[in-house]
Coordinates of C-alpha atoms in Angstrom, one line a residue:
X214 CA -24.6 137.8 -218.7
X215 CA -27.5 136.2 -216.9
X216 CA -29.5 133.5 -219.1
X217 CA -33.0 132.6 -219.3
X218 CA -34.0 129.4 -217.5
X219 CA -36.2 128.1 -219.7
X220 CA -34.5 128.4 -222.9
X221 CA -31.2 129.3 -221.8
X222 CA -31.1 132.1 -223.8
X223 CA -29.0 135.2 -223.2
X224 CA -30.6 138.1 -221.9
X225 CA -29.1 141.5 -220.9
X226 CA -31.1 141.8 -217.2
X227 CA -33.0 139.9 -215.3
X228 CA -35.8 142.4 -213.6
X229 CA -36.1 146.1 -213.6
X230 CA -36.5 148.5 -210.4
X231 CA -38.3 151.5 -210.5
X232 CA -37.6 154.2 -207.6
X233 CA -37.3 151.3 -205.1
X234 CA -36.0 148.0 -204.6
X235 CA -39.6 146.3 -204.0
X236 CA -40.8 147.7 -206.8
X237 CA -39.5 146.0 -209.8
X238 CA -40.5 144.3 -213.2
X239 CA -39.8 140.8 -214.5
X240 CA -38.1 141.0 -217.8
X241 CA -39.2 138.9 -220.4
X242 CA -37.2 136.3 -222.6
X243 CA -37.2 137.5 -226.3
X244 CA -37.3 134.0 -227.8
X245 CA -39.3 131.8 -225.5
X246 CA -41.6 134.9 -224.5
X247 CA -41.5 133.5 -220.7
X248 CA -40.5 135.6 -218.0
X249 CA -36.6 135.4 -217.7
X250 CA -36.0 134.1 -214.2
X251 CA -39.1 134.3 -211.9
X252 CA -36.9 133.0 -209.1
X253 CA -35.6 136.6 -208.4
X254 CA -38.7 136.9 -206.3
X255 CA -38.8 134.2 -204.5
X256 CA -37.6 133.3 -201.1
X257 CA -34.3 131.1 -199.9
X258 CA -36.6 128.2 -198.7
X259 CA -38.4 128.2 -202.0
X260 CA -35.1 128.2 -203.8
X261 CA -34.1 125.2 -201.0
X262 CA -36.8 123.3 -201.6
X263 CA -37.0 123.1 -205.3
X264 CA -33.3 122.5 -205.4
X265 CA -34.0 119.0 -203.0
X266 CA -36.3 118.1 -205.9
X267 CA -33.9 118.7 -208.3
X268 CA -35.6 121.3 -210.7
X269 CA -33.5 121.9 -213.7
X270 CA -34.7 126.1 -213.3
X271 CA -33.3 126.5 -209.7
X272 CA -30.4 125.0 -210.8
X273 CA -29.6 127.8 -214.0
X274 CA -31.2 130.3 -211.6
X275 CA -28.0 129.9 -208.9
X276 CA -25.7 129.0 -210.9
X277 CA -26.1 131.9 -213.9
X278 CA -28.9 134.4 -212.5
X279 CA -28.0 134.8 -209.0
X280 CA -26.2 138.2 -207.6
X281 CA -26.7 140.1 -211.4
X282 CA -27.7 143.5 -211.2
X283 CA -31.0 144.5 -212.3
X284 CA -31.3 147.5 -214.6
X285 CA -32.3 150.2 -213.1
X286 CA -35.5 153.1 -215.1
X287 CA -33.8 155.8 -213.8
X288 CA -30.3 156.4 -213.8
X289 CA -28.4 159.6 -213.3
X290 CA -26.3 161.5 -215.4
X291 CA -23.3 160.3 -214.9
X292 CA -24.4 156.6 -215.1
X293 CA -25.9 157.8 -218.8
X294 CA -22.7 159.1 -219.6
X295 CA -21.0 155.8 -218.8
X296 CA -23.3 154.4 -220.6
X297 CA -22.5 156.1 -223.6
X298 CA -18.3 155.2 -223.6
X299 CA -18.1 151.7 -225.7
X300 CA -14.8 151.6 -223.7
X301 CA -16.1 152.4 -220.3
X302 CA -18.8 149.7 -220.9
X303 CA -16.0 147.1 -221.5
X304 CA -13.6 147.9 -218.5
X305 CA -17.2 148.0 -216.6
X306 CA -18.0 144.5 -217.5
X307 CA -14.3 143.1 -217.2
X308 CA -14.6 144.3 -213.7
X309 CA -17.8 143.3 -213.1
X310 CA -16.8 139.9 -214.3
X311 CA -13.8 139.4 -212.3
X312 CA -15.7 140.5 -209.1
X313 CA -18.6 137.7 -209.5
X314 CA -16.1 135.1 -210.2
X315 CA -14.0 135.9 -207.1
X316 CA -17.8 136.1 -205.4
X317 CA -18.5 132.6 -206.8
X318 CA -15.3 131.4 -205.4
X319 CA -15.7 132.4 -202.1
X320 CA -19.6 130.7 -202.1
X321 CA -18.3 127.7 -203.1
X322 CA -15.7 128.0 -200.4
X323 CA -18.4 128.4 -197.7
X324 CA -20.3 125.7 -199.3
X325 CA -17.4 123.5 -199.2
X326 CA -16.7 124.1 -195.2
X327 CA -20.5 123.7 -193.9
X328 CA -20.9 120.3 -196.1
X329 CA -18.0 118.4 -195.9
X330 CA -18.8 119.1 -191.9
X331 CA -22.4 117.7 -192.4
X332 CA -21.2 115.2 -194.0
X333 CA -18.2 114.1 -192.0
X334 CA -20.4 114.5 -188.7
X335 CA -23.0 111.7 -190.3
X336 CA -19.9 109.4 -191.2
X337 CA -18.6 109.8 -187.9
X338 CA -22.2 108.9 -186.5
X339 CA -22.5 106.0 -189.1
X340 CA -19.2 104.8 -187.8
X341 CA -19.7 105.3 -184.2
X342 CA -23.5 104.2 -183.5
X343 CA -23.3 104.0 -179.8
X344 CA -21.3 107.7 -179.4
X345 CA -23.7 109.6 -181.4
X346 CA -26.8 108.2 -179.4
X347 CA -25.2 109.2 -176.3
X348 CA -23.3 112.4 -176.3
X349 CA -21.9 111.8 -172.5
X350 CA -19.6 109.0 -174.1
X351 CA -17.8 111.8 -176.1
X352 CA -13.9 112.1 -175.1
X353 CA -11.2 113.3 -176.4
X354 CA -10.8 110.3 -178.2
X355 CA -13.8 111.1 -180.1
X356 CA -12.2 114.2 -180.9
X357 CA -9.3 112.8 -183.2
X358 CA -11.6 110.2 -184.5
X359 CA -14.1 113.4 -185.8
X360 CA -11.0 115.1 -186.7
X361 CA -9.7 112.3 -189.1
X362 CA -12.9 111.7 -190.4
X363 CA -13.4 115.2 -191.6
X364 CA -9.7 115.3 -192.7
X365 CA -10.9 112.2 -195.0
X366 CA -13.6 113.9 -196.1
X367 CA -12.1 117.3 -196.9
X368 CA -9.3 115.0 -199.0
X369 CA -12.2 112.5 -200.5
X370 CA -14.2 116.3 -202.2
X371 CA -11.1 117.7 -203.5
X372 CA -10.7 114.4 -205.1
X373 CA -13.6 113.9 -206.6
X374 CA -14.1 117.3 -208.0
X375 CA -10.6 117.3 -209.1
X376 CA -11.8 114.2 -210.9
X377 CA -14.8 116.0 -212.3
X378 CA -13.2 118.6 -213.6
X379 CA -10.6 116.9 -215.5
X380 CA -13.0 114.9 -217.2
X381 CA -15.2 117.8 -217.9
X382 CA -12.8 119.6 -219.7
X383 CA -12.1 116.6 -222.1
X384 CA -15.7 115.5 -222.1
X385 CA -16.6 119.5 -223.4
X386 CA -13.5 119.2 -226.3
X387 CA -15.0 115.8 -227.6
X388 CA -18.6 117.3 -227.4
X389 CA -17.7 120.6 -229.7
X390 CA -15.5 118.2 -231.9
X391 CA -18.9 115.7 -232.6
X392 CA -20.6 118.4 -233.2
X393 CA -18.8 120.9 -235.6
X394 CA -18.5 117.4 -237.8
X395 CA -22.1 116.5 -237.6
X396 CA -23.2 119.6 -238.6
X397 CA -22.7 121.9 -241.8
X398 CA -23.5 124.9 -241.0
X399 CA -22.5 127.2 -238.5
X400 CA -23.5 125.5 -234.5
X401 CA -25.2 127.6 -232.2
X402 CA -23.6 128.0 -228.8
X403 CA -26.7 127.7 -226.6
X404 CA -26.8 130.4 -223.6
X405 CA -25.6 127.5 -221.1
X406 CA -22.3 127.0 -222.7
X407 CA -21.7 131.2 -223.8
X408 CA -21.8 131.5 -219.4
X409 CA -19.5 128.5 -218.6
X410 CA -16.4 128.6 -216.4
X411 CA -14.9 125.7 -214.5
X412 CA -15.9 127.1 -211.2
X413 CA -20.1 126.2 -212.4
X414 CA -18.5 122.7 -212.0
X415 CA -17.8 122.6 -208.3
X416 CA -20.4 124.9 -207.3
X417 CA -22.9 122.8 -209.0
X418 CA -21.6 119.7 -207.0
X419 CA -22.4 121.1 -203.6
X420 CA -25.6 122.5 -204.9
X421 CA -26.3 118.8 -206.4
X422 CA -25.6 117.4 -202.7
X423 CA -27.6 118.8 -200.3
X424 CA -30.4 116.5 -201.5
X425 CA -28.3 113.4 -200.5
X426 CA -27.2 115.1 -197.1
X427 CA -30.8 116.3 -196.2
X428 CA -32.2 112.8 -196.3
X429 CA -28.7 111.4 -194.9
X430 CA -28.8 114.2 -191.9
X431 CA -33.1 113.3 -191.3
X432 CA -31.8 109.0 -190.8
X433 CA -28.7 110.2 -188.9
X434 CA -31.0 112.1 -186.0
X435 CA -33.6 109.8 -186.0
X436 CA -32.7 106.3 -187.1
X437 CA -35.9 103.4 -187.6
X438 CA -36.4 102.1 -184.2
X439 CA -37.0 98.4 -184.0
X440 CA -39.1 98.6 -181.2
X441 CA -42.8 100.0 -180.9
X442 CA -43.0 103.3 -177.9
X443 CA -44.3 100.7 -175.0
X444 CA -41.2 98.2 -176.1
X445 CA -42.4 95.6 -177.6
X446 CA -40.9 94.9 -181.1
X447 CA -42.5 95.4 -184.4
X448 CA -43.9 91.9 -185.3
X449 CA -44.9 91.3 -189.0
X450 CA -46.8 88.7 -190.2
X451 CA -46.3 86.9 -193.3
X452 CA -49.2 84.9 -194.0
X453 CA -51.1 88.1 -194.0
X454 CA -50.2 88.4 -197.6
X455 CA -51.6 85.3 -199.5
X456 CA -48.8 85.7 -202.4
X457 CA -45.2 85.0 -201.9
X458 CA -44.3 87.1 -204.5
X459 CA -45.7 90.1 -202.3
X460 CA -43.8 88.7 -198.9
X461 CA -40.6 88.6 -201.0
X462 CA -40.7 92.1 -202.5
X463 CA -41.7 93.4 -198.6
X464 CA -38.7 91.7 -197.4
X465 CA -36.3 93.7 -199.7
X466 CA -37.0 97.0 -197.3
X467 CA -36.5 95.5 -194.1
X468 CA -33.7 97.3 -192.5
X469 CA -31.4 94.0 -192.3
X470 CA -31.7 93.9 -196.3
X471 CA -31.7 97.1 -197.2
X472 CA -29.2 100.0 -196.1
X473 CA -30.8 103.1 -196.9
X474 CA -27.9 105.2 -195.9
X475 CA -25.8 103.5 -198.9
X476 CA -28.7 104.0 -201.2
X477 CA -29.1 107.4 -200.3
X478 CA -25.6 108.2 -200.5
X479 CA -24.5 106.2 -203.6
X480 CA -28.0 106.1 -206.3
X481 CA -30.0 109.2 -205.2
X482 CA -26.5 111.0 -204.9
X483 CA -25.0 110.2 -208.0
X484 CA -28.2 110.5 -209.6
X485 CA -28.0 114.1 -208.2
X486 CA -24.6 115.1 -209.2
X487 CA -25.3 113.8 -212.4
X488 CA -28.2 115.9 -212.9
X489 CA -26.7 118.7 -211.6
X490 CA -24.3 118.6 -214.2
X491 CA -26.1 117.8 -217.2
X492 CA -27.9 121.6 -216.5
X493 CA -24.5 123.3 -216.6
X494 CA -22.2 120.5 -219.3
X495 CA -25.1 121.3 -221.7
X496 CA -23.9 117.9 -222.9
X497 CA -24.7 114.3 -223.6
X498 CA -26.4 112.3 -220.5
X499 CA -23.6 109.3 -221.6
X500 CA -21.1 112.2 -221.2
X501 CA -22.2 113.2 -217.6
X502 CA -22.3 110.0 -216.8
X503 CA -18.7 109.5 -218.3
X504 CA -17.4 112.4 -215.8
X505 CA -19.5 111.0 -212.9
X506 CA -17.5 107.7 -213.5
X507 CA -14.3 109.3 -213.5
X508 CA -14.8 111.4 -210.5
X509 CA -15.4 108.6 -208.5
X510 CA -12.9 106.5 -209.9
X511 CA -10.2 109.3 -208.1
X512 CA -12.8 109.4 -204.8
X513 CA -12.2 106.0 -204.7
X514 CA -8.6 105.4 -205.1
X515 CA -7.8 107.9 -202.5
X516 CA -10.5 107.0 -200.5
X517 CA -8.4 103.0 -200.7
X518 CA -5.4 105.0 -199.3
X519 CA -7.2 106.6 -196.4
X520 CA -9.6 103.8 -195.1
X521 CA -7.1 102.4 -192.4
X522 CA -6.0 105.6 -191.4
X523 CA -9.7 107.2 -191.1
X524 CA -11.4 104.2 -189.6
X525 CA -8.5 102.9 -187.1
X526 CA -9.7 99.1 -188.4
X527 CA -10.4 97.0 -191.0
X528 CA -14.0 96.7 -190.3
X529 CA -13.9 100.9 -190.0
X530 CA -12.2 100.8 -192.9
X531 CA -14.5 98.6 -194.8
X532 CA -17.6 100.8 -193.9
X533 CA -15.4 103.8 -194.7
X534 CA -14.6 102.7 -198.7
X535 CA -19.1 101.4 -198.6
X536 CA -19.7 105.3 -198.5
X537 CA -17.1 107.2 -200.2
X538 CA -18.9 106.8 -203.5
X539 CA -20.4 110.0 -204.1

């Protein structure tokens, strides 16, 4: 049952459609009085973009909303009549159910297979500098080197989400225990949790990282130059800037201080996947941040056992454990 995505309330459809599929009505939330989902009628770039900024709506949108069936004004007579069979209703929704979680599983699937390649390709180019500038210097060398690093990184997900998910479903027992003892009377089971299923958890991950691989893909493909167009290097002056305090903080982003590829990766990801999963725990931000912990406490202990066989050196290897915190 899709939700509302502003109060996460449960609501029987989304939209209706009336004769045609462009013509249709936004249903409205019974408790919050907002319009159920308005994302229904927007556009996949729209969706994109809002999930880059990490809006909490996009996320309950794709993760509850998206692929239900609208209802439609007029049905025929055999749809009334299955309508009217309690019994019919129930094998319906069964099916139905089992269908969208086989669907979900085979989105996350693809999700899986076209980011762990994005993301193995900008290892690969964070590790190999000079081959990824010039695409003539590929070999079949290369080859192997791309294949182990995408092995590393297919092994690194399954690790962390197998992480994630094993913490989740602790983190969700001790969450429902707190709160059937702090509270007397009966709890209500917000719309969030009613929809939950352990396949939310890595489908919400992948969602959550194609923030961190946007802006990691953009400094892969065009890394800050140190030079200006005619050649001549950029030349900074200090004295410009009569306080020290002011030169100091300026001299924290200067590329040999600061590697924005690791901040990218490590704070605005985990920032990400945290948030990500605070929308579909419906828990405790110490809790998320308990399963983020956890997660990459596996990432990284696998990631220790693959560093020498990934990178080929110690310095590879090195660079190689640097980024495999999610």
């Amino acid at each position: 049952m899709p939700i509302c995505i502003t109060c996460t309330h449960p609501i029987s459809h989304l939209y209706t459609v009336y004769e045609s599929a462009y013509n249709l009505r936004l249903e409205q939330c019974s408790k919050c009085l907002k319009f159920a989902d308005p994302y229904v009628e927007h556009d996949s770039l729209t969706l994109l973009l809002d999930l880059i900024l990490l809006k909490r709506e996009v996320y309950r949108h794709l993760i509850y909303n998206r692929g239900t069936e609208p209802r439609k004004a007029l049905g025929s007579k055999a749809d009334l009549d299955s309508e009217g069979s309690r019994e019919g209703e129930h094998t319906l929704a069964v099916t139905k159910g089992r269908q969208r979680e086989k669907d979900r599983w085979w989105l996350i699937l693809k999700l899986a297979c076209g980011l762990i390649t994005v993301d193995a390709f900008i290892r690969w180019a964070h590790l190999n500098p000079q081959i990824s500038a010039d695409v003539s210097r590929w070999t079949v060398e290369t080859n192997i080197v791309f294949l182990r690093i995408l092995i590393g990184c297919i092994i690194e997900t399954f690790a962390f989400h197998g992480g994630v998910m094993f913490a989740s479903y602790f983190v969700l027992a001790l969450s429902d225990f707190i709160r059937s003892r702090r509270s007397t009377s009966p709890v209500e089971i917000s719309g969030v949790r009613q929809q939950f299923k352990f396949s939310l958890i890595p489908l919400t991950i992948f969602y959550s990282s194609l923030t961190k691989l946007f802006l990691l893909f953009l400094l892969t493909i065009w890394r800050p130059s140190a030079s200006k167009p005619g050649g001549s290097p950029y030349y900074w002056d200090p004295s410009y800037y009569s306080s020290s305090l002011v030169t100091r903080a300026l001299e924290i982003w200067d590329e040999d201080k600061l590697d924005r590829e690791w901040v990218v990766r490590n704070v605005l990801g985990g920032m990400a996947t945290g948030f990500g999963l605070r929308v579909v725990l419906d828990c405790h931000p110490v809790f998320t941040t308990v399963v983020i912990l956890v997660g990459w406490l596996a990432k990284t202990v696998v990631a220790g056992f693959l560093k020498n066989w990934v990178g080929g050196d110690e310095h590879s290897g090195d660079k190689w454990m640097a980024y495999s915190i999610p």
